[in-house]
mmCIF file of N, CA and C in Angstrom:
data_model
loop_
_atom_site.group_PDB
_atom_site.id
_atom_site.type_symbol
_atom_site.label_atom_id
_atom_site.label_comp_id
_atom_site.label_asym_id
_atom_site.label_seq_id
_atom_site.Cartn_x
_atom_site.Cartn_y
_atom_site.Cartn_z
ATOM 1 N N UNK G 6 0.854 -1.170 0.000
ATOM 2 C CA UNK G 6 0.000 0.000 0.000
ATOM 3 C C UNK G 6 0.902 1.236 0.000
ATOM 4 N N UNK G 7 0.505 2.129 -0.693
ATOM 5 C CA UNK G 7 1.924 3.164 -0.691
ATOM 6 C C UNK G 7 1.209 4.170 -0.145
ATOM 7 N N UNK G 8 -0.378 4.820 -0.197
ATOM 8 C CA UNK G 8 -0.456 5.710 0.165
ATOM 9 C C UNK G 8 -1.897 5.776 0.564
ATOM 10 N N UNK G 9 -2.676 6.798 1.066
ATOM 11 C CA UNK G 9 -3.945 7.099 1.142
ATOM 12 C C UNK G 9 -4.477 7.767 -0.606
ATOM 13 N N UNK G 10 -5.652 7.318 -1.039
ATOM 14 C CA UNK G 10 -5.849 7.845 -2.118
ATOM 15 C C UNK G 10 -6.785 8.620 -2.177
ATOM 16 N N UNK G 11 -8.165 8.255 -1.659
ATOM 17 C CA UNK G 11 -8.977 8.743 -1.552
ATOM 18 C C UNK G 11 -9.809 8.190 -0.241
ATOM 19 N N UNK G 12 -10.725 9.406 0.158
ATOM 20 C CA UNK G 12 -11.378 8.866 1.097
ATOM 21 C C UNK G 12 -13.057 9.056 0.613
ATOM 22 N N UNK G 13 -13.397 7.613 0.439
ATOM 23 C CA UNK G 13 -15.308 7.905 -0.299
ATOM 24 C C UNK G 13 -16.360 8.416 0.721
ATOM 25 N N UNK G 14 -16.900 9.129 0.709
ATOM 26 C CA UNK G 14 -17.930 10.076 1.387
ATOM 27 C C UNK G 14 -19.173 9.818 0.569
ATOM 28 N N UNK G 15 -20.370 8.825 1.175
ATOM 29 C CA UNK G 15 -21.825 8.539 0.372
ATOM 30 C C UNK G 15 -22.539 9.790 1.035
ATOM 31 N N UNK G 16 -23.489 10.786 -0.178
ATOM 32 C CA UNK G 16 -23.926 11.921 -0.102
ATOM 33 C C UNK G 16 -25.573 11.515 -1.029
ATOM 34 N N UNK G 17 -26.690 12.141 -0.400
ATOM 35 C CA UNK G 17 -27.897 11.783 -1.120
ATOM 36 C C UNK G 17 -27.951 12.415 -2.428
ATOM 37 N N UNK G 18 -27.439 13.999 -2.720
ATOM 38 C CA UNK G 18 -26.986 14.493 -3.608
ATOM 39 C C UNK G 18 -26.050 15.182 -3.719
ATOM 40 N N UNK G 19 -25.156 14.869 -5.191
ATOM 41 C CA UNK G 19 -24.053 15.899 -5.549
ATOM 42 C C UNK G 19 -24.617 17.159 -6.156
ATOM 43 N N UNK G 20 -25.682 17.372 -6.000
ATOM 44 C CA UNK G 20 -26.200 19.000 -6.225
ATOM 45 C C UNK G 20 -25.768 19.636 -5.189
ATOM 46 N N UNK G 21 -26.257 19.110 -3.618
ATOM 47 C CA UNK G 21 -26.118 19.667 -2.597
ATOM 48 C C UNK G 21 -25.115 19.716 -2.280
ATOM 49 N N UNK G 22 -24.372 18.529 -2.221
ATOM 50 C CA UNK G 22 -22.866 18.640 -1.422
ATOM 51 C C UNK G 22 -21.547 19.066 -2.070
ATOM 52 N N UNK G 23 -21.644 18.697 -3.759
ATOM 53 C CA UNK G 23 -20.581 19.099 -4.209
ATOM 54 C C UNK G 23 -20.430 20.952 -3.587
ATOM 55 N N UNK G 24 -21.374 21.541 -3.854
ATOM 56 C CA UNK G 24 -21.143 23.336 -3.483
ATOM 57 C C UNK G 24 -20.850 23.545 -1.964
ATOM 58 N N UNK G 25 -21.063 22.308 -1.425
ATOM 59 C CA UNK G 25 -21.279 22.452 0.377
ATOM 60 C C UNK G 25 -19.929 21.909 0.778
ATOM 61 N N UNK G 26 -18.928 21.038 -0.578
ATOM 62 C CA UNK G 26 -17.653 20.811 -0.344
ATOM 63 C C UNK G 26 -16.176 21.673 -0.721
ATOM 64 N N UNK G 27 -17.073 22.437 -1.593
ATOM 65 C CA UNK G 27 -16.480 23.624 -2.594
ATOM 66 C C UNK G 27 -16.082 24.503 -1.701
ATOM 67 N N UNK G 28 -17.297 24.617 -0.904
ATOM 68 C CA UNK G 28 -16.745 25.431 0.629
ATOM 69 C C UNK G 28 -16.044 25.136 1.094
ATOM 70 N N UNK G 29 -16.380 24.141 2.028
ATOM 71 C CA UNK G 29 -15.711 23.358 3.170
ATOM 72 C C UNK G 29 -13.939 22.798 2.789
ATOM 73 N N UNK G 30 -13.696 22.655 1.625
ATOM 74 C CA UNK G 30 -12.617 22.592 1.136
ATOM 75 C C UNK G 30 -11.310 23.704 0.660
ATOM 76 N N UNK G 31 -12.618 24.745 -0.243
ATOM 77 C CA UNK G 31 -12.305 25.789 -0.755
ATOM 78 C C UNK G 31 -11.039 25.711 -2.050
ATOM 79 N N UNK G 32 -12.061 24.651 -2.723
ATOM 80 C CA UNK G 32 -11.511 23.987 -3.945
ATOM 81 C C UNK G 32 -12.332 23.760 -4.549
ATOM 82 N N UNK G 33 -12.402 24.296 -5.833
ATOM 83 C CA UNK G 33 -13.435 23.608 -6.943
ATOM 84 C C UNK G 33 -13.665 21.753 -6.907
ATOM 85 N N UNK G 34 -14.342 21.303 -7.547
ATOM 86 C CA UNK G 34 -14.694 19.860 -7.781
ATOM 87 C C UNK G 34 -13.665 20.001 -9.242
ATOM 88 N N UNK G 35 -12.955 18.774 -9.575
ATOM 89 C CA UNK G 35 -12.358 19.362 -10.825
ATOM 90 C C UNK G 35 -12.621 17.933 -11.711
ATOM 91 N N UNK G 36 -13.815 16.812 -10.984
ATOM 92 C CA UNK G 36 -14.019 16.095 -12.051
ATOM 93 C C UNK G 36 -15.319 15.158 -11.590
ATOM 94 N N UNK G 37 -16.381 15.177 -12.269
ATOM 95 C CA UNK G 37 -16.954 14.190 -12.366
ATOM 96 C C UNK G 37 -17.452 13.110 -12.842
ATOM 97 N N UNK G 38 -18.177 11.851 -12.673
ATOM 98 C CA UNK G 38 -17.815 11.048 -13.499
ATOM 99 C C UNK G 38 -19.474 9.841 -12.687
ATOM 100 N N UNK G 39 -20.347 9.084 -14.217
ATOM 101 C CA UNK G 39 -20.628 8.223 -13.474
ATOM 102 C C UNK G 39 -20.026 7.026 -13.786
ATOM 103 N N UNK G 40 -20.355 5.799 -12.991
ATOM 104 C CA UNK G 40 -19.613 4.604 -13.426
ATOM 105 C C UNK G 40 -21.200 3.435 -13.100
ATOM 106 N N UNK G 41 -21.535 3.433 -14.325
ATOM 107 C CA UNK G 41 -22.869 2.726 -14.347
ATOM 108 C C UNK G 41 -22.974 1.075 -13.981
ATOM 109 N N UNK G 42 -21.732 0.656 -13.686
ATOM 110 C CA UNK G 42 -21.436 -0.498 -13.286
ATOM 111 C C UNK G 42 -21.660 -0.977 -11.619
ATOM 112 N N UNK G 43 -21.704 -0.017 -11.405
ATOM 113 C CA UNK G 43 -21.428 0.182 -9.430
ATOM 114 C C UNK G 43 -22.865 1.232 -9.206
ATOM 115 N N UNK G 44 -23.312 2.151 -10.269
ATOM 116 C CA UNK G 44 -24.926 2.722 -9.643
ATOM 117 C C UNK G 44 -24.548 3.658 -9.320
ATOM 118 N N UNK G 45 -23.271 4.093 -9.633
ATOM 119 C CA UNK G 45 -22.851 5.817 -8.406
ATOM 120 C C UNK G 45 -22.583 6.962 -9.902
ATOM 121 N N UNK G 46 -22.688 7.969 -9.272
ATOM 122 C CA UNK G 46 -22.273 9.101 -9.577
ATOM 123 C C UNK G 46 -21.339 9.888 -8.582
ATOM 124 N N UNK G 47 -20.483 9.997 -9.226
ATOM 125 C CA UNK G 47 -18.996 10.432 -8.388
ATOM 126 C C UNK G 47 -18.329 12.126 -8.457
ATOM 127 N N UNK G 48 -17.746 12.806 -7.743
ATOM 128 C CA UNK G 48 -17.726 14.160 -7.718
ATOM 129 C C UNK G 48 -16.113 14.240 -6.730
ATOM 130 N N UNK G 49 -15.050 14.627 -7.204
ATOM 131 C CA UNK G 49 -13.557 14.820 -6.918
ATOM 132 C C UNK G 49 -13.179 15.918 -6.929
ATOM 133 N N UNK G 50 -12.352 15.938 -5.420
ATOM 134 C CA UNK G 50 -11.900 16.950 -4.771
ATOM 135 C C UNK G 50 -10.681 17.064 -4.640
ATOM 136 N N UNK G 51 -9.551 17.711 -4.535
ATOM 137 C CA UNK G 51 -8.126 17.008 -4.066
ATOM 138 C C UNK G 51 -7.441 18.775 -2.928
ATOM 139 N N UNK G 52 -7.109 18.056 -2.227
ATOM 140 C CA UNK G 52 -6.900 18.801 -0.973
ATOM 141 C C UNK G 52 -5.469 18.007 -1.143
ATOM 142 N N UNK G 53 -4.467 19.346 -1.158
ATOM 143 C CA UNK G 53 -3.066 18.645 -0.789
ATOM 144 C C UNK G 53 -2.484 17.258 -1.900
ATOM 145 N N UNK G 54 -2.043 16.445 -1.096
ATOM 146 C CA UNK G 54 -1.975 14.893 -1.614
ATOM 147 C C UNK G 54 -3.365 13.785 -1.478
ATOM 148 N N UNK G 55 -4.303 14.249 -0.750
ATOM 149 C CA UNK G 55 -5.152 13.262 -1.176
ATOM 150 C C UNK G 55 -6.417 13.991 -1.677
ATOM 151 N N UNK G 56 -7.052 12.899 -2.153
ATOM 152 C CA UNK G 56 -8.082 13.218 -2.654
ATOM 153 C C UNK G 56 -9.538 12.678 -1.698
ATOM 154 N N UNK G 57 -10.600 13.816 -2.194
ATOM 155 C CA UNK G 57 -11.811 13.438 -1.313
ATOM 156 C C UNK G 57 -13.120 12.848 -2.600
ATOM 157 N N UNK G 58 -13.914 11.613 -2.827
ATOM 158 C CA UNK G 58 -14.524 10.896 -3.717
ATOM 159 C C UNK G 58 -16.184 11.186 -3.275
ATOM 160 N N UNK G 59 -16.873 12.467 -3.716
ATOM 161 C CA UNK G 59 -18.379 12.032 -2.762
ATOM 162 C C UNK G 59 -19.580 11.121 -3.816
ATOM 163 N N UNK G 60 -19.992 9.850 -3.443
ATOM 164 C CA UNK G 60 -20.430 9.425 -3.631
ATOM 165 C C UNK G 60 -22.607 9.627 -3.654
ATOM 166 N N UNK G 61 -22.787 9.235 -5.164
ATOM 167 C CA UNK G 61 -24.462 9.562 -5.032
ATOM 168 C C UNK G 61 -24.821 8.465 -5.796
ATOM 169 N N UNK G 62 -25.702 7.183 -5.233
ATOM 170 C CA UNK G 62 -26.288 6.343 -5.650
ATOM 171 C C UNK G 62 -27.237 6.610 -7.088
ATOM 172 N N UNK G 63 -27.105 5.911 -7.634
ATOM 173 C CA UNK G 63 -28.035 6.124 -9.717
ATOM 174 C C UNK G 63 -29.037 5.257 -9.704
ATOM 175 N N UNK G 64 -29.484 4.822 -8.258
ATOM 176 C CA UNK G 64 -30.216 3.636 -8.511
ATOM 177 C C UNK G 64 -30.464 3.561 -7.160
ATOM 178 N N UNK G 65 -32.410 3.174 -6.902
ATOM 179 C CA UNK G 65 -33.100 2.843 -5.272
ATOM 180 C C UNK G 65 -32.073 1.625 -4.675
ATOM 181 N N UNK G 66 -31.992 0.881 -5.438
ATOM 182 C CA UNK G 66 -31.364 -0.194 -5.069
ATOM 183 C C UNK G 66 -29.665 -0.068 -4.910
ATOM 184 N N UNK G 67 -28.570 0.766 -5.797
ATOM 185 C CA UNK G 67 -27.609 0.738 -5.534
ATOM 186 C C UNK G 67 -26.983 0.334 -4.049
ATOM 187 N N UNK G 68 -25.784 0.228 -3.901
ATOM 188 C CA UNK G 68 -24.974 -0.115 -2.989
ATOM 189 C C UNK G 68 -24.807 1.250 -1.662
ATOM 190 N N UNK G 69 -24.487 2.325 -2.686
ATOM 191 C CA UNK G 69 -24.490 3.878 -1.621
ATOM 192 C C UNK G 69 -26.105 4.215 -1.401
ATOM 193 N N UNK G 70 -27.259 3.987 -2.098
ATOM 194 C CA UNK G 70 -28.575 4.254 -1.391
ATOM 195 C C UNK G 70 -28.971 3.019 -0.136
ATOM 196 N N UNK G 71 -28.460 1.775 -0.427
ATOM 197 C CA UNK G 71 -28.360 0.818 0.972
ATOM 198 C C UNK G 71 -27.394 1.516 2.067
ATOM 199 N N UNK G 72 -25.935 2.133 1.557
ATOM 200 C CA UNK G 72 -25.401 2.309 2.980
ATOM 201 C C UNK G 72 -26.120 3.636 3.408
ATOM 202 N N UNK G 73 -26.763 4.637 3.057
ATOM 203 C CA UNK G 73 -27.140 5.781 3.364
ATOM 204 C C UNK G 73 -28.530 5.539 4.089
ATOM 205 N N UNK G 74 -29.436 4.207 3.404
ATOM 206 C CA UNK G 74 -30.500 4.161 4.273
ATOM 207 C C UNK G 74 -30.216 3.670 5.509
ATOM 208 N N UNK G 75 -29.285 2.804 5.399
ATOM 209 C CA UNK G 75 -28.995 1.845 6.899
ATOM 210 C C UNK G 75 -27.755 2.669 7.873
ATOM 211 N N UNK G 76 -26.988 3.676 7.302
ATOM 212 C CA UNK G 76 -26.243 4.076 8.102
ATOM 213 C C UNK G 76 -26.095 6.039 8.083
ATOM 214 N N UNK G 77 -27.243 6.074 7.216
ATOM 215 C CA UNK G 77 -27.092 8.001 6.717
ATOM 216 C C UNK G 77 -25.957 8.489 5.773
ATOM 217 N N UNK G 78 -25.719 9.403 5.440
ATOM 218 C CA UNK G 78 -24.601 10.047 4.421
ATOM 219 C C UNK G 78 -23.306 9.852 5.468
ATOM 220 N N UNK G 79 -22.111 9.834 4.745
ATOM 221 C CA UNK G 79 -20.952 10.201 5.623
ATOM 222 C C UNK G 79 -20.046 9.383 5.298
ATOM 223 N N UNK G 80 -18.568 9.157 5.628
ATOM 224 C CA UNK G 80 -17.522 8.320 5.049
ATOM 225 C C UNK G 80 -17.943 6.832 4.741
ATOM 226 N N UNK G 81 -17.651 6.633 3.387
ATOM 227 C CA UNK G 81 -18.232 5.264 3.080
ATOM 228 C C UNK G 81 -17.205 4.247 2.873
ATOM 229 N N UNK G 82 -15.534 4.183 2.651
ATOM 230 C CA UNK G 82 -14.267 3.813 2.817
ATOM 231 C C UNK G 82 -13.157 4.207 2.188
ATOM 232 N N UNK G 83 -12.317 3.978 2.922
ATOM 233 C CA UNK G 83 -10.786 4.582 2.429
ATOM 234 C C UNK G 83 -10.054 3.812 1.521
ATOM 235 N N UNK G 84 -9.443 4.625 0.304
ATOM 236 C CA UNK G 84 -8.701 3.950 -0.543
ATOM 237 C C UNK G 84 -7.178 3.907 -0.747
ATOM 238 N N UNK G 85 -6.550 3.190 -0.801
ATOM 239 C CA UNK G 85 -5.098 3.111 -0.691
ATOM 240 C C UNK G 85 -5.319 2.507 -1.979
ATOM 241 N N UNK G 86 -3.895 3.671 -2.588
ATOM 242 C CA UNK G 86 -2.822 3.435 -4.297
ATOM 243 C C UNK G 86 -2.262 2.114 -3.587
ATOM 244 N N UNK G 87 -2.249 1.143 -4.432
ATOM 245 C CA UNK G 87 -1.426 -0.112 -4.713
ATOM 246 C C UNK G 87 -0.412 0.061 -6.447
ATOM 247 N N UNK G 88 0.715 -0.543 -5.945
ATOM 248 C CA UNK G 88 1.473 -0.638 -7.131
ATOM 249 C C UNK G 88 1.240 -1.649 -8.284
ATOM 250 N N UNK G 89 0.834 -2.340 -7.635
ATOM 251 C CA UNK G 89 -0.054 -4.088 -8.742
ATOM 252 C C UNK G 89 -1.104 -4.533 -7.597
ATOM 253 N N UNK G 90 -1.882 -4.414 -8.319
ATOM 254 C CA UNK G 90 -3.486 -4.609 -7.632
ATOM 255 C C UNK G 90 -3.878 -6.380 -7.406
ATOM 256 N N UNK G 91 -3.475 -6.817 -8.546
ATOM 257 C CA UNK G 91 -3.601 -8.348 -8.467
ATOM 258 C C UNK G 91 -2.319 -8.951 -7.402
ATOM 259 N N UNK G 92 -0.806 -8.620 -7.586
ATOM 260 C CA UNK G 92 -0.281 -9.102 -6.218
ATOM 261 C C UNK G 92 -0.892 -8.969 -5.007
ATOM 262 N N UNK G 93 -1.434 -7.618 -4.572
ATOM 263 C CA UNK G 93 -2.164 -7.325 -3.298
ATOM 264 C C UNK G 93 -3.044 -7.583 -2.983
ATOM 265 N N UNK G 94 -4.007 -8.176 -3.905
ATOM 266 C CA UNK G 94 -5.102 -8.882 -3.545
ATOM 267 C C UNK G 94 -4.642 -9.879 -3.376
ATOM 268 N N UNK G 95 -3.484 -11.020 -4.172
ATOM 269 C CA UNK G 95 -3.252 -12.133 -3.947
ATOM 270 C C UNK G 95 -2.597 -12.026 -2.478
ATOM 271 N N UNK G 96 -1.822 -10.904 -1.762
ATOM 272 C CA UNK G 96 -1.131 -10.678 -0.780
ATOM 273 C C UNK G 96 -2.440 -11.066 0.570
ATOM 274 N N UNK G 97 -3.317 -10.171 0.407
ATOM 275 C CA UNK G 97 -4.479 -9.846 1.404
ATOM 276 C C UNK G 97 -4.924 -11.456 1.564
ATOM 277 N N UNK G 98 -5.638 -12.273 0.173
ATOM 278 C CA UNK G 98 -6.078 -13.523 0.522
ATOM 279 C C UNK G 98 -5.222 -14.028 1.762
ATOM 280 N N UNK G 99 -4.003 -14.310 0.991
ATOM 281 C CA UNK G 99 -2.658 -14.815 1.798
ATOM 282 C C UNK G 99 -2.849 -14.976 3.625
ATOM 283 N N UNK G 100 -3.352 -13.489 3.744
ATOM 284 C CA UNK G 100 -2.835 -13.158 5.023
ATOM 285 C C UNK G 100 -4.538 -13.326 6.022
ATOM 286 N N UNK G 101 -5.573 -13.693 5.261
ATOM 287 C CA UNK G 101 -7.012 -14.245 5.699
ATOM 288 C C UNK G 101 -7.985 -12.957 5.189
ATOM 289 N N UNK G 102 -7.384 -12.209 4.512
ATOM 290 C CA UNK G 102 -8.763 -11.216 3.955
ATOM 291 C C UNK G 102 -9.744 -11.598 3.221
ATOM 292 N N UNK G 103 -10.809 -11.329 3.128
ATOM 293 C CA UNK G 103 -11.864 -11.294 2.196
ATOM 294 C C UNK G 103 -11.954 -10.161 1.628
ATOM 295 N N UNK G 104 -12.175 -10.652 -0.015
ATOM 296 C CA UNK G 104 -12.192 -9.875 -1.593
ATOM 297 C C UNK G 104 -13.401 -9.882 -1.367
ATOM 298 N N UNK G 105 -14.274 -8.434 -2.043
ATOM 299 C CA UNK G 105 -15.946 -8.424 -2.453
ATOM 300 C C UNK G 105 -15.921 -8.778 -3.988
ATOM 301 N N UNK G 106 -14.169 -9.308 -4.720
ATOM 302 C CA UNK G 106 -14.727 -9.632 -5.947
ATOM 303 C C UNK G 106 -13.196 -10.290 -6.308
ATOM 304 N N UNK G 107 -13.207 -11.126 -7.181
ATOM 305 C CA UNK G 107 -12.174 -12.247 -7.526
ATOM 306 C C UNK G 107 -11.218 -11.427 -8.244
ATOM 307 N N UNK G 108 -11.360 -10.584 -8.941
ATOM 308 C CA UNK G 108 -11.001 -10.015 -9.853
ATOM 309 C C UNK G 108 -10.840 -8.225 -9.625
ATOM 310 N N UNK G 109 -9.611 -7.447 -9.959
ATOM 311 C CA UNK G 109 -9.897 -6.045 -10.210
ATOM 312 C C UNK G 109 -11.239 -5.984 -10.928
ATOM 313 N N UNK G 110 -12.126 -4.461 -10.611
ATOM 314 C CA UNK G 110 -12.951 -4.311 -11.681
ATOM 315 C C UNK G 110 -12.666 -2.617 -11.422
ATOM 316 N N UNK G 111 -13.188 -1.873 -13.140
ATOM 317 C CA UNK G 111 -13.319 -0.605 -13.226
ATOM 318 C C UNK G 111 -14.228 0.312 -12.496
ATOM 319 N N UNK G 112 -13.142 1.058 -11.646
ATOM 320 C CA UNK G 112 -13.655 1.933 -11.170
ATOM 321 C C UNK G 112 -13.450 3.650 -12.002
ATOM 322 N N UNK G 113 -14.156 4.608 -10.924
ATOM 323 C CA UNK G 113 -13.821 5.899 -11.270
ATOM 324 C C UNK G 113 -12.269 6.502 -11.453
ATOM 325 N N UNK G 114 -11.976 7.349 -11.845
ATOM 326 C CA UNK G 114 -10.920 8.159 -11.782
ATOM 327 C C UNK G 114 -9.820 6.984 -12.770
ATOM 328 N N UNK G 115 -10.867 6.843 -13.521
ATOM 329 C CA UNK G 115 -9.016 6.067 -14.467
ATOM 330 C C UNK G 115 -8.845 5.185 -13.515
ATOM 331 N N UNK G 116 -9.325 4.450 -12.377
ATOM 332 C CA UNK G 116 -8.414 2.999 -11.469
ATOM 333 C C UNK G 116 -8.968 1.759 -11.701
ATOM 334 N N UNK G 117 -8.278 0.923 -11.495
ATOM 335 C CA UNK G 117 -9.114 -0.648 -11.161
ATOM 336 C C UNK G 117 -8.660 -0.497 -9.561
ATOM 337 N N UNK G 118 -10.191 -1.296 -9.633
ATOM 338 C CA UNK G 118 -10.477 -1.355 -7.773
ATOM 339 C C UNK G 118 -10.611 -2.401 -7.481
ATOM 340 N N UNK G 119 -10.918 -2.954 -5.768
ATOM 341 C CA UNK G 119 -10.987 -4.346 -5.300
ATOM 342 C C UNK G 119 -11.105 -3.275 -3.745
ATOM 343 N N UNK G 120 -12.548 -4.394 -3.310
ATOM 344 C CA UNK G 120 -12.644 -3.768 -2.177
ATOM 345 C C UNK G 120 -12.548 -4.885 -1.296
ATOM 346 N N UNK G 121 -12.502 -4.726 0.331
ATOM 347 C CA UNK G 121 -11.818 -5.744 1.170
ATOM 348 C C UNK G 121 -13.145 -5.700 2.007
ATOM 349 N N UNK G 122 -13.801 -6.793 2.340
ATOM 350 C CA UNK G 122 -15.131 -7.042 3.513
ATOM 351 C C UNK G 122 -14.542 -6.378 4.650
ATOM 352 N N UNK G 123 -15.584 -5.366 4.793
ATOM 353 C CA UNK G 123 -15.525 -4.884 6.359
ATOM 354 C C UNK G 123 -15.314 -5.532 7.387
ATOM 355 N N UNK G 124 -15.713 -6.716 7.491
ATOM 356 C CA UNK G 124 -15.901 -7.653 8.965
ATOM 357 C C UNK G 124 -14.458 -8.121 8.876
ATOM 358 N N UNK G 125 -13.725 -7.835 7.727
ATOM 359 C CA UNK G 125 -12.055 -8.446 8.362
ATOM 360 C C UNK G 125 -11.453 -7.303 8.843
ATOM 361 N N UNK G 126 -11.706 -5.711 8.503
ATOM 362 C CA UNK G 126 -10.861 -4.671 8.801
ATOM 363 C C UNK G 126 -11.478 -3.490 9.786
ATOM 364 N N UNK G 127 -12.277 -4.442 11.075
ATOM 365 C CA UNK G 127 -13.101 -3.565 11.891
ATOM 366 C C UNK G 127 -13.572 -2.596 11.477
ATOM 367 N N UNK G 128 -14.608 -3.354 10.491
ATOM 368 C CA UNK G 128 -15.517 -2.445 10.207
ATOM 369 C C UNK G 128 -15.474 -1.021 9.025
ATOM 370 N N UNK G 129 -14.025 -0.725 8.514
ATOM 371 C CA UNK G 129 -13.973 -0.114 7.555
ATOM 372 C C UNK G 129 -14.095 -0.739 6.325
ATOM 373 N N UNK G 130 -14.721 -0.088 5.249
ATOM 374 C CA UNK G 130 -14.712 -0.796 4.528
ATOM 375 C C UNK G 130 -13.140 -0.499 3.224
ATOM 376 N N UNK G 131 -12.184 -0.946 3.038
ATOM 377 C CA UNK G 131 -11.034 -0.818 2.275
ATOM 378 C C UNK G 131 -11.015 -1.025 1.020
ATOM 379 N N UNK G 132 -10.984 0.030 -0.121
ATOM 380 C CA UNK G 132 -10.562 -0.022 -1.305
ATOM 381 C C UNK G 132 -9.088 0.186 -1.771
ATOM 382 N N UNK G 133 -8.424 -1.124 -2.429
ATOM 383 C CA UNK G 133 -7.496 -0.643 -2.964
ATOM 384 C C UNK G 133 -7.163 -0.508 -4.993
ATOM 385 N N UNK G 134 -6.756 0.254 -5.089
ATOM 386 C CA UNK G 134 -6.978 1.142 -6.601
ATOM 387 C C UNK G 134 -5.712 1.341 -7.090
ATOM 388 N N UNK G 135 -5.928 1.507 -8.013
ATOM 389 C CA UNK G 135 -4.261 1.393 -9.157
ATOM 390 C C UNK G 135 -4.465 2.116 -10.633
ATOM 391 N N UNK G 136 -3.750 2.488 -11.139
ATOM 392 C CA UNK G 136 -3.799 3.691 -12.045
ATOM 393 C C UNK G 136 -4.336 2.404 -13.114
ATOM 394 N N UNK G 137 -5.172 2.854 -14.516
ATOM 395 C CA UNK G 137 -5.371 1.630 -15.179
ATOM 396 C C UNK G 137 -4.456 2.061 -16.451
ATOM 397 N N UNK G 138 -3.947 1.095 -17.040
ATOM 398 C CA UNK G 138 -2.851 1.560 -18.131
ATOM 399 C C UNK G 138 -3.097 1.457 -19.066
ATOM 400 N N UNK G 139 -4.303 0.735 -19.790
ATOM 401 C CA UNK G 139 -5.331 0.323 -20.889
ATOM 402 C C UNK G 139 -5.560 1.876 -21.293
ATOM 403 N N UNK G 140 -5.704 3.023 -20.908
ATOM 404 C CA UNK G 140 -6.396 4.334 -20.745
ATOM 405 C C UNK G 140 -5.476 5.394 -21.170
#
């Protein structure tokens, strides 16, 4: 893991919050993006070296309208840059983690992602992401 990348923040809307982060940051949003694979619509911030990801469900059913009904808006998990995404997942199995998927899949911002079950990492939920080079 080399670094913190982003930290995902689930928001009911990026109407509301992107301008309410614009503040609170005092940084434009300088990219958005949906990724119709995952149900989200995504809105990027970058403060310093990391970046902030606010998340808005595209769908009743999506994944961020389940965590927002069952837990409200607010940090949804932290992402750490990996240098090879498939060693580190093969690393994590190794060491007793649970994958939410066998495989990298495409995420936002240009990465392939792989997220890690909460119930192994008390309760956070861990994305790790890697620049995609196909792009």
């Amino acid at each position: 893991m080399l670094k913190v990348e982003h930290i995902g923040i689930a928001v009911r809307e990026l109407s509301q919050s992107v301008p309410l982060f614009e503040k609170l940051l005092n940084t434009p949003c300088y990219k958005t993006e949906a990724v119709e694979s995952e149900q989200v619509a995504t809105a990027f911030f970058r403060t310093g070296d990391t970046k902030i990801e606010l998340l808005e469900s595209s769908s009743p059913e999506g994944v961020i309208a389940r965590f927002i009904e069952k837990k409200g808006e607010g940090i949804h998990h932290i992402a750490f840059e990996v240098a090879d995404i498939e060693a580190e997942m093969k690393r994590l199995v190794n060491e007793g983690f649970v994958l939410l998927s066998e495989k990298p899949k495409p995420g936002a911002d240009n990465k392939l992602v792989c997220f890690l079950h909460p119930k192994n990492t008390n309760g956070v939920l861990i994305e790790l992401c890697m620049e995609r080079k196909d792009q």
